[in-house]
Amino acid sequence: MGPDVNDPFEILGVRRDPVRKIAPEDLRAAFRQRAKEAHPDKGGDADSFQRLKKAFDDALAELSATVATKGSAPRYDWRRGRTAENARPAPKTTTSTPRERPSAPVPRRDQKVSSRTSQRSNLEAPRLVLSGCAVDGASCPVVSVAASLGGNFVATASLGGGVRLFDSHTGVMLGAYTRECRAKASCRPERKGVRGAVGVWFGPCGMPLVAAFADGSLVAWRINCDESRMLRCPVELVGHTHRVTAACFADSNVLCTASADSTARVWNLAEMWNSREVTSVELRGHDGALTCCAVSSGGDGLPKLLATCDARGAFCVWSMGGDFKKLYRVRWNGGGDERDAGGFDDGIVKCLWMPRSDDSTGEYLATAHVMPERDTSRVLVWRIPPRDAHGRKGRDITGYAREFPGKGRELDGRIMDMVLAVRPTKSVSKRDSGSSDASSDDSSDDDDDGFLEHGVLVLSGSGGWIRGTTCMDGKTMSPLWSLTDEHSTLGSMHAVHRVVPAPSGARFASGGEDGTVCVWDSEDATAMGTFGHVSENRGRVWSIAWSEDESFLLVGYAGGTAALWNVR
């Protein structure tokens, strides 16, 4: 009897092997390969693509059903959508039992288990556990945390508990602030009254504290007296109509925000403190929801630059010289050509300015692109042409200067975070995991001495990997090291949600689905410490912040708590 043409594994082209265990990543790789032919944009048709997607879902369901009982369960019946039982079904009862989450996929036989996971015994407890992030008795994720300059205060933002300010030495909550969502008349009743805080930031001088809420509103306090530390009488920053997705400070009194309403705004906090009148400059130039923003360091007497990026793969560069003129707008298609309408649209999830050298002409902007249809991503570095003495822009941007991993290749999974660890001082011995995605392109030479002078670009992904690449004015991007499965449980591939560099740049912290935080050396990825354990049931790591002196880490968890860990 021949193979069943409706078997999901046959449709995906994956052979059932009784010797080698099939892993979820094998199914994903097969799905991506077949999608290149079945997708309507690649010459296929909608029916074929839907059949392929259904086969992928059925194959994953069969794999999960087998793993849930440690391989002893009968094969998953993809025709009926459940596990086929040989015995008679149990009689129905009126007693309802909660469904258990299936166990994580088992590792392949050729997959090595990280030695770090076996050394998670006798871990220290956090110095402080900050709670109070709950609403109606239910815990809400702590989606954002921040530490003030000097580390005397820490703040948390929770989807249910609003904004809370704590003393970092005693753990005493100094103040709390929640607000009702600006509900429109057309909103459904169940959506009214949402108090979700989605972000919190301290200014460079440590005095301003800014918080963003799910309805697009912003509030600010000047943390310089006891009354303001109780988070009373905030100044409201009204302007955005949808969720604020990112914020950054150009200096101690200038705040830049990006929103899902496709606009960015620049706020003058100095005028706000003095007159209590809120003024902002609205920047329009995008046709999609904004995802991130970043301000360059400036220099040579020229004004700083503001970069804003959106979910449709476009970015704009604005002058911060007072007129806030839009200098450039670039949209790059994930298919490889910005004029190729047949490619997959990509979105930019993170951007940052690369460090400049004394002899560099222009500045370099790194953008992290995600292709959702293919579940892949890559990093592009753009050279922003220098401006003249009057601040006028140079020639247009016609293409990116460098890409990672290079040669048109893409990283497996989505980039979750991207940061720059600046100026490590020790020498480097390159370490690579052997993955083809991490191989360098032809422009990465082995005699690149001194390339760490300008930092290490650290990436984390949904595939459970963390990767470091070197950068030098955007001219050189070569793989430096690669980590895999450092935040996985039972060999499953879990996303690494956050990577945050220490203020010195010599090390960085990572947090993922397993609820642990790891500290690594920036240049060679040597493990320097692990904080927390999956058995403590705090939930996944949502947010991480370093203190200024790097003496502690503040971590926000999905379980509704934040923990302060001492770092040696």
Coordinates of C-alpha atoms in Angstrom, one line a residue:
M1 CA 0.0 0.0 0.0
G2 CA 1.5 3.3 -1.1
P3 CA 1.8 6.4 1.0
D4 CA -1.3 8.4 1.9
V5 CA -1.4 11.6 -0.2
N6 CA -3.2 13.4 2.7
D7 CA -0.7 12.5 5.3
P8 CA 0.7 15.8 6.6
F9 CA 4.2 14.4 6.8
E10 CA 4.0 13.3 3.2
I11 CA 2.8 16.8 2.2
L12 CA 5.7 18.4 4.0
G13 CA 8.2 15.9 2.6
V14 CA 9.3 14.7 6.0
R15 CA 9.9 11.0 6.4
R16 CA 8.9 9.3 9.6
D17 CA 12.0 7.8 11.1
P18 CA 11.7 5.3 14.0
V19 CA 15.4 5.8 14.8
R20 CA 15.8 9.6 14.7
K21 CA 13.3 11.7 16.6
I22 CA 11.6 14.3 14.5
A23 CA 12.0 17.8 16.0
P24 CA 9.7 20.8 15.5
E25 CA 12.5 22.7 13.7
D26 CA 12.6 19.9 11.1
L27 CA 8.9 20.5 10.4
R28 CA 9.4 24.3 10.3
A29 CA 12.3 23.9 7.8
A30 CA 10.3 21.7 5.6
F31 CA 7.3 24.1 5.7
R32 CA 9.5 27.0 4.7
Q33 CA 11.0 25.1 1.9
R34 CA 7.6 24.0 0.4
A35 CA 6.2 27.5 1.0
K36 CA 8.6 28.9 -1.5
E37 CA 6.7 27.0 -4.2
A38 CA 3.2 26.9 -2.8
H39 CA 2.8 30.5 -1.8
P40 CA 0.7 32.6 -4.3
D41 CA 3.4 35.2 -4.5
K42 CA 5.9 32.6 -5.6
G43 CA 3.8 31.0 -8.4
G44 CA 1.6 28.7 -6.3
D45 CA -2.1 29.1 -5.5
A46 CA -4.1 29.8 -2.3
D47 CA -5.5 26.3 -2.0
S48 CA -2.1 24.7 -2.2
F49 CA -0.7 27.1 0.4
Q50 CA -3.7 26.5 2.8
R51 CA -3.2 22.7 2.4
L52 CA 0.4 23.1 3.3
K53 CA -0.4 25.2 6.4
K54 CA -2.9 22.7 7.5
A55 CA -0.4 19.8 7.1
F56 CA 2.1 21.8 9.1
D57 CA -0.4 22.3 12.0
D58 CA -1.4 18.6 11.9
A59 CA 2.2 17.5 11.9
L60 CA 3.0 19.6 14.9
A61 CA -0.1 18.4 16.7
E62 CA 0.9 14.8 16.1
L63 CA 4.4 15.5 17.4
S64 CA 3.1 17.2 20.6
A65 CA 0.6 14.4 21.3
T66 CA 3.4 11.8 21.1
V67 CA 5.8 13.9 23.3
A68 CA 3.1 14.6 25.9
T69 CA 3.1 10.9 27.0
K70 CA 6.9 10.5 26.5
G71 CA 6.5 8.6 23.2
S72 CA 4.0 5.9 24.4
A73 CA 0.9 7.4 22.9
P74 CA -0.7 6.1 19.7
R75 CA -0.1 8.1 16.6
Y76 CA -2.0 11.4 16.3
D77 CA -5.0 11.0 14.0
W78 CA -4.8 14.0 11.8
R79 CA -8.1 13.1 10.1
R80 CA -10.1 13.5 13.4
G81 CA -7.9 16.1 15.0
R82 CA -7.1 13.9 18.1
T83 CA -5.1 10.9 19.2
A84 CA -6.5 7.6 18.0
E85 CA -7.3 5.3 20.8
N86 CA -7.6 1.5 20.4
A87 CA -9.5 1.1 23.6
R88 CA -13.1 2.1 24.1
P89 CA -13.5 5.8 25.0
A90 CA -14.0 6.6 28.7
P91 CA -17.6 7.5 29.6
K92 CA -18.4 11.2 29.7
T93 CA -18.6 12.8 33.1
T94 CA -20.0 16.1 34.3
T95 CA -16.8 16.9 36.2
S96 CA -14.6 19.3 34.2
T97 CA -10.9 19.1 34.5
P98 CA -8.5 21.8 33.3
R99 CA -6.5 21.0 30.3
E100 CA -2.8 20.6 30.8
R101 CA -0.3 22.3 28.6
P102 CA 1.6 19.7 26.5
S103 CA 5.1 19.0 27.5
A104 CA 7.9 20.7 25.5
P105 CA 9.3 18.7 22.6
V106 CA 12.1 16.3 23.4
P107 CA 15.6 17.0 22.1
R108 CA 16.9 15.1 19.1
R109 CA 19.4 12.3 19.7
D110 CA 22.2 14.2 18.1
Q111 CA 21.3 17.4 20.1
K112 CA 23.7 18.2 23.0
V113 CA 22.1 19.4 26.2
S114 CA 23.6 22.6 27.5
S115 CA 25.9 22.0 30.4
R116 CA 24.7 25.2 32.0
T117 CA 21.2 23.8 32.5
S118 CA 22.6 21.0 34.7
Q119 CA 24.4 23.5 37.0
R120 CA 21.3 25.4 38.1
S121 CA 21.4 24.1 41.7
N122 CA 22.2 26.2 44.8
L123 CA 21.3 29.4 43.1
E124 CA 21.0 32.6 45.1
A125 CA 17.6 34.1 45.8
P126 CA 16.8 37.6 44.5
R127 CA 17.7 40.5 46.9
L128 CA 14.2 42.0 46.5
V129 CA 10.9 40.8 45.0
L130 CA 8.7 43.6 43.9
S131 CA 5.0 42.7 43.7
G132 CA 1.7 44.5 43.5
C133 CA 1.4 44.1 39.7
A134 CA -2.0 42.5 39.7
V135 CA -5.6 43.4 39.0
D136 CA -8.8 41.7 40.2
G137 CA -6.6 39.0 41.9
A138 CA -4.9 38.0 38.6
S139 CA -1.2 38.6 38.0
C140 CA -0.3 40.7 35.0
P141 CA 3.0 40.7 33.1
V142 CA 5.6 43.3 34.0
V143 CA 6.3 44.4 30.5
S144 CA 8.8 47.2 31.2
V145 CA 11.3 48.0 34.0
A146 CA 13.7 50.9 34.5
A147 CA 16.4 52.0 37.0
S148 CA 17.1 55.6 37.8
L149 CA 20.5 57.2 37.4
G150 CA 22.4 56.3 40.5
G151 CA 20.2 53.3 41.1
N152 CA 18.2 54.6 44.0
F153 CA 14.8 54.1 42.4
V154 CA 13.3 51.5 40.1
A155 CA 10.1 51.6 38.2
T156 CA 7.8 48.9 36.7
A157 CA 5.0 49.0 34.2
S158 CA 2.4 46.2 34.2
L159 CA -0.5 45.5 31.9
G160 CA -2.8 45.4 34.9
G161 CA -1.0 47.1 37.7
G162 CA -0.1 50.4 36.0
V163 CA 3.2 52.1 37.0
R164 CA 4.9 51.6 40.4
L165 CA 8.0 53.3 41.9
F166 CA 10.1 51.4 44.4
D167 CA 13.1 52.2 46.6
S168 CA 15.8 49.9 45.3
H169 CA 17.5 49.5 48.7
T170 CA 14.5 48.5 50.8
G171 CA 11.9 47.4 48.2
V172 CA 9.3 49.8 49.7
M173 CA 6.8 50.9 47.1
L174 CA 6.9 54.7 47.1
G175 CA 4.0 55.3 44.7
A176 CA 1.6 53.8 42.3
Y177 CA -0.4 55.2 39.3
T178 CA -3.1 53.6 37.2
R179 CA -5.4 55.2 34.8
E180 CA -8.5 54.3 32.9
C181 CA -8.3 53.8 29.2
R182 CA -9.7 56.6 27.1
A183 CA -12.5 54.5 25.9
K184 CA -14.3 55.6 22.7
A185 CA -18.1 55.4 22.4
S186 CA -17.7 52.7 19.8
C187 CA -15.6 50.5 22.1
R188 CA -17.0 47.2 23.3
P189 CA -17.9 47.2 27.0
E190 CA -15.4 44.6 27.9
R191 CA -12.5 46.7 26.5
K192 CA -13.4 49.8 28.5
G193 CA -11.5 50.4 31.7
V194 CA -8.2 48.9 30.6
R195 CA -5.4 50.1 32.8
G196 CA -2.4 48.7 30.9
A197 CA 0.9 50.4 31.2
V198 CA 3.2 49.4 28.3
G199 CA 6.4 51.2 29.0
V200 CA 8.4 53.2 31.6
W201 CA 11.6 55.2 31.2
F202 CA 13.9 57.3 33.3
G203 CA 15.6 60.3 31.7
P204 CA 19.4 60.6 31.4
C205 CA 19.7 62.9 34.4
G206 CA 17.5 60.5 36.5
M207 CA 14.8 63.2 37.2
P208 CA 12.1 62.7 34.7
L209 CA 10.0 59.5 34.8
V210 CA 7.8 58.8 31.8
A211 CA 5.2 56.1 31.4
A212 CA 3.1 55.0 28.4
F213 CA -0.3 53.4 28.5
A214 CA -2.1 51.1 26.1
D215 CA -4.5 53.8 24.9
G216 CA -1.7 56.0 23.6
S217 CA -1.5 58.3 26.6
L218 CA 1.8 59.4 28.2
V219 CA 2.4 60.8 31.7
A220 CA 5.5 62.2 33.3
W221 CA 6.8 63.1 36.7
R222 CA 9.8 64.9 37.9
I223 CA 11.2 62.7 40.7
N224 CA 12.8 65.4 42.8
C225 CA 10.5 65.5 45.9
D226 CA 8.5 63.2 48.1
E227 CA 5.2 64.2 46.6
S228 CA 6.3 63.4 43.0
R229 CA 7.8 60.1 44.2
M230 CA 4.3 59.1 45.3
L231 CA 3.4 59.4 41.6
R232 CA 0.8 62.1 42.2
C233 CA -0.3 64.9 39.9
P234 CA 1.5 63.8 36.7
V235 CA 1.8 65.9 33.6
E236 CA -0.1 64.3 30.8
L237 CA 1.5 64.3 27.3
V238 CA -1.5 64.2 24.9
G239 CA -1.0 63.6 21.2
H240 CA -0.8 60.0 20.2
T241 CA -4.0 58.2 19.5
H242 CA -2.7 54.6 19.6
R243 CA -0.2 52.6 21.7
V244 CA 3.3 54.1 22.2
T245 CA 5.7 51.4 21.0
A246 CA 9.1 53.0 21.8
A247 CA 10.6 56.0 23.4
C248 CA 14.1 57.5 23.7
F249 CA 15.7 60.6 25.1
A250 CA 17.7 63.0 22.8
D251 CA 19.0 64.7 26.0
S252 CA 17.7 65.2 29.5
N253 CA 14.9 67.5 28.4
V254 CA 13.9 66.2 24.9
L255 CA 11.8 63.0 24.6
C256 CA 11.1 61.2 21.3
T257 CA 8.2 58.7 21.1
A258 CA 7.0 56.4 18.3
S259 CA 3.4 55.1 18.1
A260 CA 1.2 52.6 16.3
D261 CA -0.7 55.6 15.0
S262 CA 2.1 56.0 12.3
T263 CA 3.5 59.2 13.8
A264 CA 6.4 60.1 16.0
R265 CA 6.5 63.1 18.4
V266 CA 9.3 65.1 20.0
W267 CA 8.4 66.6 23.4
N268 CA 10.2 69.5 25.2
L269 CA 10.2 68.5 28.8
A270 CA 11.9 71.7 30.0
E271 CA 9.0 73.9 28.9
M272 CA 6.6 71.4 30.4
W273 CA 8.2 71.5 33.9
N274 CA 8.2 75.3 33.9
S275 CA 4.8 76.2 32.4
R276 CA 2.9 72.9 32.8
E277 CA 1.9 73.4 29.1
V278 CA 2.7 70.4 27.0
T279 CA 3.9 71.0 23.5
S280 CA 5.2 68.5 20.9
V281 CA 6.3 68.4 17.3
E282 CA 4.5 65.7 15.2
L283 CA 6.5 63.9 12.6
R284 CA 4.6 62.3 9.8
G285 CA 6.2 60.2 7.0
H286 CA 5.1 56.6 7.6
D287 CA 2.2 54.6 6.2
G288 CA 2.4 51.8 8.9
A289 CA 2.6 51.4 12.6
L290 CA 5.9 52.6 14.1
T291 CA 7.9 50.0 16.0
C292 CA 11.0 51.7 17.2
C293 CA 13.0 54.9 17.3
A294 CA 16.6 55.9 18.0
V295 CA 18.7 59.1 18.3
S296 CA 22.2 59.4 17.1
S297 CA 25.0 60.8 19.1
G298 CA 25.7 63.7 16.8
G299 CA 29.1 65.4 16.7
D300 CA 31.1 67.8 14.5
G301 CA 28.8 70.6 15.4
L302 CA 25.9 69.0 13.5
P303 CA 22.5 68.3 15.0
K304 CA 21.6 64.8 16.1
L305 CA 19.5 62.5 13.9
L306 CA 16.3 60.7 14.8
A307 CA 15.5 57.4 13.1
T308 CA 11.9 56.0 13.1
C309 CA 10.9 52.6 11.7
D310 CA 7.6 51.0 10.9
A311 CA 6.1 47.5 10.6
R312 CA 6.1 47.7 6.8
G313 CA 9.9 47.8 6.4
A314 CA 10.4 51.6 6.0
F315 CA 12.5 54.0 8.0
C316 CA 12.8 57.8 8.1
V317 CA 15.7 59.9 9.2
W318 CA 14.9 63.3 10.8
S319 CA 17.0 66.3 11.7
M320 CA 16.9 67.2 15.3
G321 CA 18.3 70.7 14.7
G322 CA 15.1 72.6 15.5
D323 CA 13.2 72.3 12.2
F324 CA 12.8 68.5 12.5
K325 CA 13.0 68.1 8.8
K326 CA 12.7 64.7 7.2
L327 CA 16.0 64.0 5.5
Y328 CA 15.5 60.5 4.1
R329 CA 12.8 57.9 3.7
V330 CA 13.7 54.3 2.7
R331 CA 11.5 51.3 2.3
W332 CA 13.2 48.0 1.5
N333 CA 11.3 44.9 0.5
G334 CA 12.1 41.6 2.1
G335 CA 12.1 39.9 -1.4
G336 CA 15.5 41.5 -2.0
D337 CA 14.6 44.5 -4.1
E338 CA 12.6 47.5 -3.0
R339 CA 11.0 47.6 -6.5
D340 CA 10.0 43.9 -6.4
A341 CA 6.3 43.8 -5.5
G342 CA 6.3 40.0 -5.6
G343 CA 8.5 39.6 -2.5
F344 CA 7.4 39.2 1.0
D345 CA 7.0 42.4 2.9
D346 CA 9.2 42.7 5.9
G347 CA 8.9 44.7 9.1
I348 CA 11.6 46.5 11.1
V349 CA 11.4 45.5 14.8
K350 CA 14.5 47.3 16.1
C351 CA 16.9 50.0 15.0
L352 CA 20.1 51.6 16.5
W353 CA 22.9 53.9 15.5
M354 CA 26.3 52.4 15.0
P355 CA 29.3 54.1 16.7
R356 CA 31.3 56.5 14.5
S357 CA 35.1 56.7 14.2
D358 CA 37.0 59.9 13.8
D359 CA 37.7 59.4 10.1
S360 CA 34.2 58.2 9.1
T361 CA 32.1 60.1 6.7
G362 CA 28.4 60.0 7.6
E363 CA 26.7 57.8 10.1
Y364 CA 25.5 54.2 10.0
L365 CA 22.0 52.9 11.0
A366 CA 21.4 49.2 11.7
T367 CA 17.8 47.9 11.2
A368 CA 16.5 44.4 12.2
H369 CA 14.1 43.1 9.5
V370 CA 11.6 40.3 10.1
M371 CA 9.9 38.3 7.3
P372 CA 6.8 36.8 9.0
E373 CA 5.8 34.7 6.0
R374 CA 9.1 32.8 6.0
D375 CA 9.8 33.1 9.8
T376 CA 13.2 34.5 9.0
S377 CA 15.1 37.7 9.7
R378 CA 18.3 39.7 8.9
V379 CA 20.1 42.9 9.8
L380 CA 20.8 45.6 7.3
V381 CA 23.3 48.5 7.9
W382 CA 22.6 51.7 6.1
R383 CA 25.1 54.5 5.5
I384 CA 23.5 57.9 6.1
P385 CA 25.3 60.4 3.9
P386 CA 27.1 63.3 5.7
R387 CA 25.4 66.7 5.8
D388 CA 27.1 70.0 4.9
A389 CA 27.9 72.8 7.3
H390 CA 24.3 74.0 7.1
G391 CA 22.9 70.7 8.1
R392 CA 21.5 69.9 4.6
K393 CA 21.3 66.3 3.5
G394 CA 23.7 64.7 1.1
R395 CA 22.8 62.3 -1.8
D396 CA 19.9 59.9 -1.5
I397 CA 20.3 56.4 0.1
T398 CA 20.2 53.9 -2.8
G399 CA 21.0 50.7 -0.9
Y400 CA 22.3 49.1 2.3
A401 CA 26.0 49.1 3.0
R402 CA 26.2 45.7 4.9
E403 CA 24.0 42.8 5.8
F404 CA 24.1 40.0 8.3
P405 CA 24.4 37.0 8.0
G406 CA 25.5 38.1 4.5
K407 CA 25.2 36.9 0.8
G408 CA 21.4 37.2 0.9
R409 CA 21.1 34.6 3.6
E410 CA 18.6 35.0 6.5
L411 CA 18.5 34.0 10.1
D412 CA 16.1 31.2 11.2
G413 CA 13.3 32.6 13.3
R414 CA 12.5 36.2 14.1
I415 CA 14.9 38.7 15.7
M416 CA 13.4 39.5 19.1
D417 CA 16.0 42.1 20.3
M418 CA 19.1 43.8 19.0
V419 CA 21.5 45.9 21.1
L420 CA 25.0 47.2 20.8
A421 CA 27.7 46.4 23.5
V422 CA 30.3 49.2 23.0
R423 CA 34.0 49.1 23.5
P424 CA 35.1 45.7 24.9
T425 CA 38.8 45.9 25.8
K426 CA 40.1 42.3 25.8
S427 CA 41.4 40.4 22.9
V428 CA 39.1 38.0 21.0
S429 CA 39.2 34.4 20.0
K430 CA 36.4 33.9 17.6
R431 CA 33.9 31.2 18.5
D432 CA 31.2 30.0 16.1
S433 CA 28.7 27.2 16.5
G434 CA 29.1 26.0 13.0
S435 CA 25.7 27.2 11.8
S436 CA 25.6 28.2 8.2
D437 CA 23.5 31.2 9.1
A438 CA 26.4 32.6 11.1
S439 CA 28.9 32.4 8.3
S440 CA 30.4 35.7 7.1
D441 CA 30.4 37.2 3.7
D442 CA 33.4 37.8 1.4
S443 CA 34.0 41.3 2.9
S444 CA 34.8 39.8 6.4
D445 CA 38.6 39.3 6.4
D446 CA 40.5 37.3 9.0
D447 CA 43.1 40.0 9.5
D448 CA 40.5 42.5 10.8
D449 CA 42.6 43.5 13.8
G450 CA 41.0 46.0 16.2
F451 CA 37.5 45.5 14.9
L452 CA 36.2 45.4 18.5
E453 CA 37.1 49.0 18.9
H454 CA 33.6 50.0 17.9
G455 CA 31.5 47.3 19.6
V456 CA 29.6 44.1 19.3
L457 CA 26.1 43.8 17.8
V458 CA 24.1 41.3 19.9
L459 CA 21.0 39.6 18.5
S460 CA 18.4 37.3 20.1
G461 CA 15.9 35.3 18.2
S462 CA 12.7 33.3 18.4
G463 CA 14.7 30.1 17.6
G464 CA 16.4 30.2 21.0
W465 CA 19.7 31.6 19.7
I466 CA 21.9 34.6 20.7
R467 CA 24.5 35.8 18.2
G468 CA 27.2 38.4 18.3
T469 CA 28.7 40.1 15.3
T470 CA 31.4 42.6 15.0
C471 CA 30.8 46.1 13.6
M472 CA 33.1 48.8 12.5
D473 CA 31.3 51.9 11.1
G474 CA 29.1 49.4 9.2
K475 CA 32.0 48.4 7.0
T476 CA 32.6 45.0 8.6
M477 CA 30.0 42.6 9.9
S478 CA 31.5 39.2 10.7
P479 CA 30.2 36.5 13.1
L480 CA 31.9 36.5 16.5
W481 CA 30.1 33.9 18.5
S482 CA 26.8 32.1 18.7
L483 CA 24.8 30.6 21.5
T484 CA 21.8 28.1 21.2
D485 CA 19.3 26.6 23.6
E486 CA 20.6 28.7 26.6
H487 CA 17.0 29.5 27.6
S488 CA 15.4 26.3 26.6
T489 CA 13.6 23.7 28.7
L490 CA 13.8 20.0 28.1
G491 CA 15.6 20.6 24.9
S492 CA 12.7 22.6 23.4
M493 CA 13.5 25.7 21.3
H494 CA 12.3 28.7 23.3
A495 CA 12.6 32.3 22.3
V496 CA 15.2 34.7 23.9
H497 CA 13.0 37.7 24.4
R498 CA 15.5 40.3 25.7
V499 CA 19.2 41.1 25.6
V500 CA 20.3 44.2 27.4
P501 CA 23.9 45.5 27.5
A502 CA 25.5 46.7 30.7
P503 CA 26.4 50.4 30.8
S504 CA 30.1 49.6 30.4
G505 CA 29.4 47.3 27.4
A506 CA 31.7 44.6 28.7
R507 CA 28.8 42.2 29.4
F508 CA 25.1 41.8 28.6
A509 CA 22.1 40.0 30.1
S510 CA 19.7 37.8 28.3
G511 CA 16.2 36.5 29.4
G512 CA 13.9 34.1 27.8
E513 CA 10.9 31.7 28.1
D514 CA 12.4 29.6 30.8
G515 CA 12.3 32.5 33.3
T516 CA 16.0 32.8 33.9
V517 CA 18.4 35.6 33.3
C518 CA 22.0 34.9 32.2
V519 CA 24.9 37.3 32.1
W520 CA 27.5 36.9 29.4
D521 CA 30.8 38.4 28.4
S522 CA 30.2 40.6 25.3
E523 CA 33.2 39.6 23.3
D524 CA 33.4 35.8 23.7
A525 CA 30.0 34.9 25.2
T526 CA 31.6 33.4 28.4
A527 CA 28.9 32.7 31.0
M528 CA 29.3 35.0 34.0
G529 CA 26.2 34.1 36.0
T530 CA 22.6 32.7 36.0
F531 CA 19.7 34.2 38.0
G532 CA 16.5 32.3 38.6
H533 CA 15.3 28.9 37.7
V534 CA 12.4 27.5 35.7
S535 CA 11.1 25.7 38.7
E536 CA 10.4 29.0 40.5
N537 CA 7.4 29.6 38.2
R538 CA 7.9 33.3 37.7
G539 CA 7.0 33.0 34.1
R540 CA 8.9 34.2 31.1
V541 CA 11.2 37.2 31.2
W542 CA 9.5 40.3 29.8
S543 CA 12.0 43.0 30.6
I544 CA 15.5 43.6 32.0
A545 CA 17.3 46.8 33.2
W546 CA 20.8 47.3 34.6
S547 CA 21.7 49.7 37.4
E548 CA 24.2 52.4 36.5
D549 CA 27.0 50.9 38.5
E550 CA 26.1 47.4 37.3
S551 CA 25.6 46.2 40.9
F552 CA 22.1 44.8 40.2
L553 CA 19.7 43.6 37.6
L554 CA 16.0 44.5 37.6
V555 CA 13.9 41.8 35.9
G556 CA 10.2 41.8 35.0
Y557 CA 8.3 38.5 34.7
A558 CA 5.1 37.3 33.1
G559 CA 3.9 36.1 36.5
G560 CA 3.3 39.7 37.7
T561 CA 6.4 40.2 39.8
A562 CA 9.8 42.0 39.4
A563 CA 13.0 40.8 41.0
L564 CA 16.1 42.6 41.9
W565 CA 19.3 40.4 41.6
N566 CA 22.7 41.3 42.9
V567 CA 25.4 41.0 40.3
R568 CA 29.0 40.4 41.2

